[in-house]
Amino acid sequence: MSGVTDLVQYLLAKYPTKVTVLGERSEHAIKGVEAALGIKFPADYREFLQRFGQLALGSIEIYGVFDDRLDDRSAQDGARMTIEERVYGLPTHLFVLYSHDGDQLDCLDCSQEDSPVVAWDNIDKQIIRRLAPSFLQYLEARAARFGELEGA
């Protein structure tokens, strides 16, 4: 196991009624999304998708991938959010992980080898800051904030 798996399993055990996951995603689905979007996911996010698919920390939803049928708009996941946001100017190297009511998007920057997580300003159409050097560190920060809100 690695940091992503350990962290999510810890959260599931500590907050069993407030933390949920979608479930394992197939390598076929993950590769299909990568091919459709023209990106390559970093190893830590790929592990997250393979093991958990998507994560909800209470009302905080960390987007993942449902499947590779991206024309089905009935599901809200990172792939579909990314496709929708590209219509409004999201650069093709960014993948949406979380939406702050549409004004700001937390995104994986898949143009860089280490794939940091950045904040995309959806109004000014620009990256405004680097949130974390990796998906794991982003997830750790979101989990810590969730724990603070839950009084842990």
CSV table of C-alpha atoms in Angstrom, one decimal:
chain,number,residue,atom,x,y,z
A,1,MET,CA,0.0,0.0,0.0
A,2,SER,CA,1.0,3.6,-0.4
A,3,GLY,CA,0.2,7.0,1.0
A,4,VAL,CA,-3.0,7.4,-1.0
A,5,THR,CA,-4.4,4.0,-0.1
A,6,ASP,CA,-3.4,4.3,3.5
A,7,LEU,CA,-4.9,7.8,3.8
A,8,VAL,CA,-8.2,7.0,2.3
A,9,GLN,CA,-8.5,3.7,4.3
A,10,TYR,CA,-7.8,5.7,7.5
A,11,LEU,CA,-10.5,8.3,6.6
A,12,LEU,CA,-13.0,5.5,5.8
A,13,ALA,CA,-12.3,3.9,9.2
A,14,LYS,CA,-12.3,7.1,11.2
A,15,TYR,CA,-15.4,8.7,9.6
A,16,PRO,CA,-17.5,5.7,8.3
A,17,THR,CA,-20.7,7.7,8.0
A,18,LYS,CA,-19.2,10.8,6.4
A,19,VAL,CA,-16.6,9.5,4.0
A,20,THR,CA,-17.6,7.5,0.9
A,21,VAL,CA,-15.8,6.2,-2.2
A,22,LEU,CA,-17.2,5.2,-5.5
A,23,GLY,CA,-15.2,2.0,-5.8
A,24,GLU,CA,-12.4,0.5,-7.9
A,25,ARG,CA,-12.1,1.7,-11.5
A,26,SER,CA,-10.7,-0.5,-14.2
A,27,GLU,CA,-7.4,0.2,-16.0
A,28,HIS,CA,-9.4,0.2,-19.2
A,29,ALA,CA,-11.6,3.0,-18.0
A,30,ILE,CA,-8.7,5.0,-16.7
A,31,LYS,CA,-6.7,4.7,-20.0
A,32,GLY,CA,-9.9,5.5,-21.9
A,33,VAL,CA,-10.3,8.8,-20.1
A,34,GLU,CA,-6.6,9.6,-20.5
A,35,ALA,CA,-6.8,8.9,-24.2
A,36,ALA,CA,-10.0,10.9,-24.6
A,37,LEU,CA,-8.6,13.9,-22.8
A,38,GLY,CA,-5.1,13.7,-24.1
A,39,ILE,CA,-3.5,13.6,-20.7
A,40,LYS,CA,-1.5,11.1,-18.5
A,41,PHE,CA,-2.4,10.8,-14.8
A,42,PRO,CA,0.4,10.7,-12.2
A,43,ALA,CA,0.9,7.5,-10.3
A,44,ASP,CA,-0.7,8.7,-7.1
A,45,TYR,CA,-3.9,9.8,-8.8
A,46,ARG,CA,-4.0,6.6,-10.9
A,47,GLU,CA,-3.8,4.6,-7.7
A,48,PHE,CA,-6.6,6.7,-6.2
A,49,LEU,CA,-8.7,5.9,-9.3
A,50,GLN,CA,-7.9,2.2,-9.3
A,51,ARG,CA,-8.6,1.7,-5.6
A,52,PHE,CA,-11.4,4.3,-4.9
A,53,GLY,CA,-12.7,5.9,-8.0
A,54,GLN,CA,-13.9,9.0,-6.3
A,55,LEU,CA,-14.0,10.3,-2.8
A,56,ALA,CA,-16.5,12.3,-0.7
A,57,LEU,CA,-15.4,13.8,2.6
A,58,GLY,CA,-18.7,15.0,3.8
A,59,SER,CA,-19.8,17.6,1.2
A,60,ILE,CA,-16.2,17.9,-0.2
A,61,GLU,CA,-16.1,15.7,-3.3
A,62,ILE,CA,-12.7,14.8,-4.9
A,63,TYR,CA,-13.6,14.0,-8.4
A,64,GLY,CA,-12.5,10.8,-10.0
A,65,VAL,CA,-13.6,8.7,-13.0
A,66,PHE,CA,-16.8,6.8,-13.3
A,67,ASP,CA,-16.1,5.2,-16.7
A,68,ASP,CA,-14.8,6.0,-20.1
A,69,ARG,CA,-18.2,6.6,-21.7
A,70,LEU,CA,-17.7,10.4,-21.6
A,71,ASP,CA,-20.7,11.1,-23.8
A,72,ASP,CA,-23.0,10.1,-20.8
A,73,ARG,CA,-23.5,13.4,-19.0
A,74,SER,CA,-25.7,11.8,-16.2
A,75,ALA,CA,-22.7,11.3,-13.9
A,76,GLN,CA,-20.6,14.1,-12.5
A,77,ASP,CA,-16.9,13.1,-12.3
A,78,GLY,CA,-13.6,14.7,-13.1
A,79,ALA,CA,-13.5,13.6,-16.7
A,80,ARG,CA,-16.9,15.1,-17.5
A,81,MET,CA,-16.2,18.2,-15.5
A,82,THR,CA,-13.0,18.7,-17.4
A,83,ILE,CA,-14.7,18.3,-20.7
A,84,GLU,CA,-17.4,20.8,-19.7
A,85,GLU,CA,-14.9,23.3,-18.4
A,86,ARG,CA,-12.8,23.1,-21.5
A,87,VAL,CA,-15.7,24.6,-23.4
A,88,TYR,CA,-15.3,27.7,-21.2
A,89,GLY,CA,-11.5,28.0,-21.5
A,90,LEU,CA,-9.9,25.4,-19.2
A,91,PRO,CA,-6.5,24.5,-20.7
A,92,THR,CA,-6.3,21.0,-22.1
A,93,HIS,CA,-3.5,20.0,-19.6
A,94,LEU,CA,-5.6,20.5,-16.6
A,95,PHE,CA,-7.9,17.9,-15.0
A,96,VAL,CA,-10.6,19.0,-12.6
A,97,LEU,CA,-10.5,17.5,-9.1
A,98,TYR,CA,-12.8,19.8,-7.2
A,99,SER,CA,-15.0,22.8,-7.9
A,100,HIS,CA,-15.5,25.7,-5.6
A,101,ASP,CA,-19.0,26.6,-6.8
A,102,GLY,CA,-17.6,27.0,-10.3
A,103,ASP,CA,-15.5,30.1,-9.6
A,104,GLN,CA,-12.3,28.2,-8.8
A,105,LEU,CA,-11.3,24.7,-9.8
A,106,ASP,CA,-8.7,22.6,-8.2
A,107,CYS,CA,-6.9,20.8,-11.0
A,108,LEU,CA,-4.1,18.3,-11.7
A,109,ASP,CA,-1.6,20.0,-14.0
A,110,CYS,CA,-0.8,17.1,-16.3
A,111,SER,CA,1.7,19.1,-18.3
A,112,GLN,CA,4.3,18.7,-15.7
A,113,GLU,CA,6.0,15.5,-14.8
A,114,ASP,CA,5.2,15.8,-11.1
A,115,SER,CA,1.6,16.8,-11.8
A,116,PRO,CA,1.1,19.4,-9.1
A,117,VAL,CA,-2.4,20.5,-8.1
A,118,VAL,CA,-3.2,24.1,-9.1
A,119,ALA,CA,-6.0,26.5,-8.6
A,120,TRP,CA,-7.7,27.6,-11.8
A,121,ASP,CA,-9.6,30.9,-11.6
A,122,ASN,CA,-12.7,30.3,-13.7
A,123,ILE,CA,-13.5,34.0,-14.0
A,124,ASP,CA,-10.1,35.4,-15.0
A,125,LYS,CA,-9.2,32.2,-16.9
A,126,GLN,CA,-5.8,31.6,-15.3
A,127,ILE,CA,-3.9,29.5,-12.8
A,128,ILE,CA,-3.7,31.6,-9.7
A,129,ARG,CA,-1.6,29.4,-7.4
A,130,ARG,CA,-0.1,26.0,-6.8
A,131,LEU,CA,-2.1,24.2,-4.1
A,132,ALA,CA,0.2,21.2,-3.6
A,133,PRO,CA,3.2,19.6,-5.3
A,134,SER,CA,1.3,16.3,-5.8
A,135,PHE,CA,-2.1,14.7,-5.6
A,136,LEU,CA,-1.2,12.9,-2.4
A,137,GLN,CA,-0.2,16.2,-0.7
A,138,TYR,CA,-3.4,17.8,-2.0
A,139,LEU,CA,-5.5,14.9,-0.6
A,140,GLU,CA,-3.7,15.1,2.8
A,141,ALA,CA,-4.5,18.9,3.0
A,142,ARG,CA,-8.1,18.3,2.1
A,143,ALA,CA,-8.3,15.5,4.7
A,144,ALA,CA,-6.7,17.7,7.3
A,145,ARG,CA,-9.3,20.5,6.6
A,146,PHE,CA,-12.1,17.9,6.8
A,147,GLY,CA,-10.8,16.7,10.1
A,148,GLU,CA,-10.7,20.2,11.5
A,149,LEU,CA,-14.3,20.7,10.4
A,150,GLU,CA,-15.3,17.5,12.1
A,151,GLY,CA,-13.5,18.5,15.3
A,152,ALA,CA,-10.9,15.7,15.1
